[in-house]
Amino acid sequence: MNLKVDLAKCDGYANCVAAAPGVFDVSDDTGKVIVLTDRLDEESSDGVVEAVRDCPTRALSVDEGSS
Ligand code: SF4
């Protein structure tokens, strides 16, 4: 599963951090999301899917690519 982040859309709501705290953080400097890991394993992918769904600005997306 590949995660894509559109920083132009991110408005720092941190819903993604609530959904997957091990994967996302929000920068104090920019107010934008930071992706903490590229490794989306089985455990983190549920939270990531939830984060994509919960992001109010649709800044996050996933596809099923292998890398
Ligand atoms: S939920 Fe969306 S808008 Fe909010 S910090 Fe995460 S990516 Fe950005």
PDB file of C-alpha atoms and ligand atoms in Angstrom, residues 10-16 26 33 55-57 59-60, ligand 1:
ATOM      1  CA  CYS A  10      -3.333  19.703   4.365  1.00  0.00           C
ATOM      2  CA  ASP A  11      -4.618  22.178   6.911  1.00  0.00           C
ATOM      3  CA  GLY A  12      -3.228  20.589  10.054  1.00  0.00           C
ATOM      4  CA  TYR A  13      -6.453  19.224  11.523  1.00  0.00           C
ATOM      5  CA  ALA A  14      -4.514  16.248  12.929  1.00  0.00           C
ATOM      6  CA  ASN A  15      -7.363  13.806  12.409  1.00  0.00           C
ATOM      7  CA  CYS A  16      -4.751  11.598  10.781  1.00  0.00           C
ATOM      8  CA  VAL A  26       1.820  17.568  12.541  1.00  0.00           C
ATOM      9  CA  VAL A  33       1.318  16.737   8.327  1.00  0.00           C
ATOM     10  CA  CYS A  55      -8.974  13.835   6.707  1.00  0.00           C
ATOM     11  CA  PRO A  56     -11.356  16.759   6.186  1.00  0.00           C
ATOM     12  CA  THR A  57      -9.379  18.225   3.305  1.00  0.00           C
ATOM     13  CA  ALA A  59      -5.020  15.520   1.598  1.00  0.00           C
ATOM     14  CA  LEU A  60      -4.293  11.807   2.047  1.00  0.00           C
TER      15      LEU A  60
HETATM   16  S1  SF4 B   1      -6.073  15.050   8.790  1.00  0.00           S
HETATM   17 FE1  SF4 B   1      -5.580  15.828   6.742  1.00  0.00          FE
HETATM   18  S2  SF4 B   1      -5.558  18.042   6.962  1.00  0.00           S
HETATM   19 FE2  SF4 B   1      -5.376  17.156   8.995  1.00  0.00          FE
HETATM   20  S3  SF4 B   1      -3.176  17.024   9.408  1.00  0.00           S
HETATM   21 FE3  SF4 B   1      -3.837  15.079   8.564  1.00  0.00          FE
HETATM   22  S4  SF4 B   1      -3.445  15.276   6.379  1.00  0.00           S
HETATM   23 FE4  SF4 B   1      -3.469  17.326   7.204  1.00  0.00          FE
END
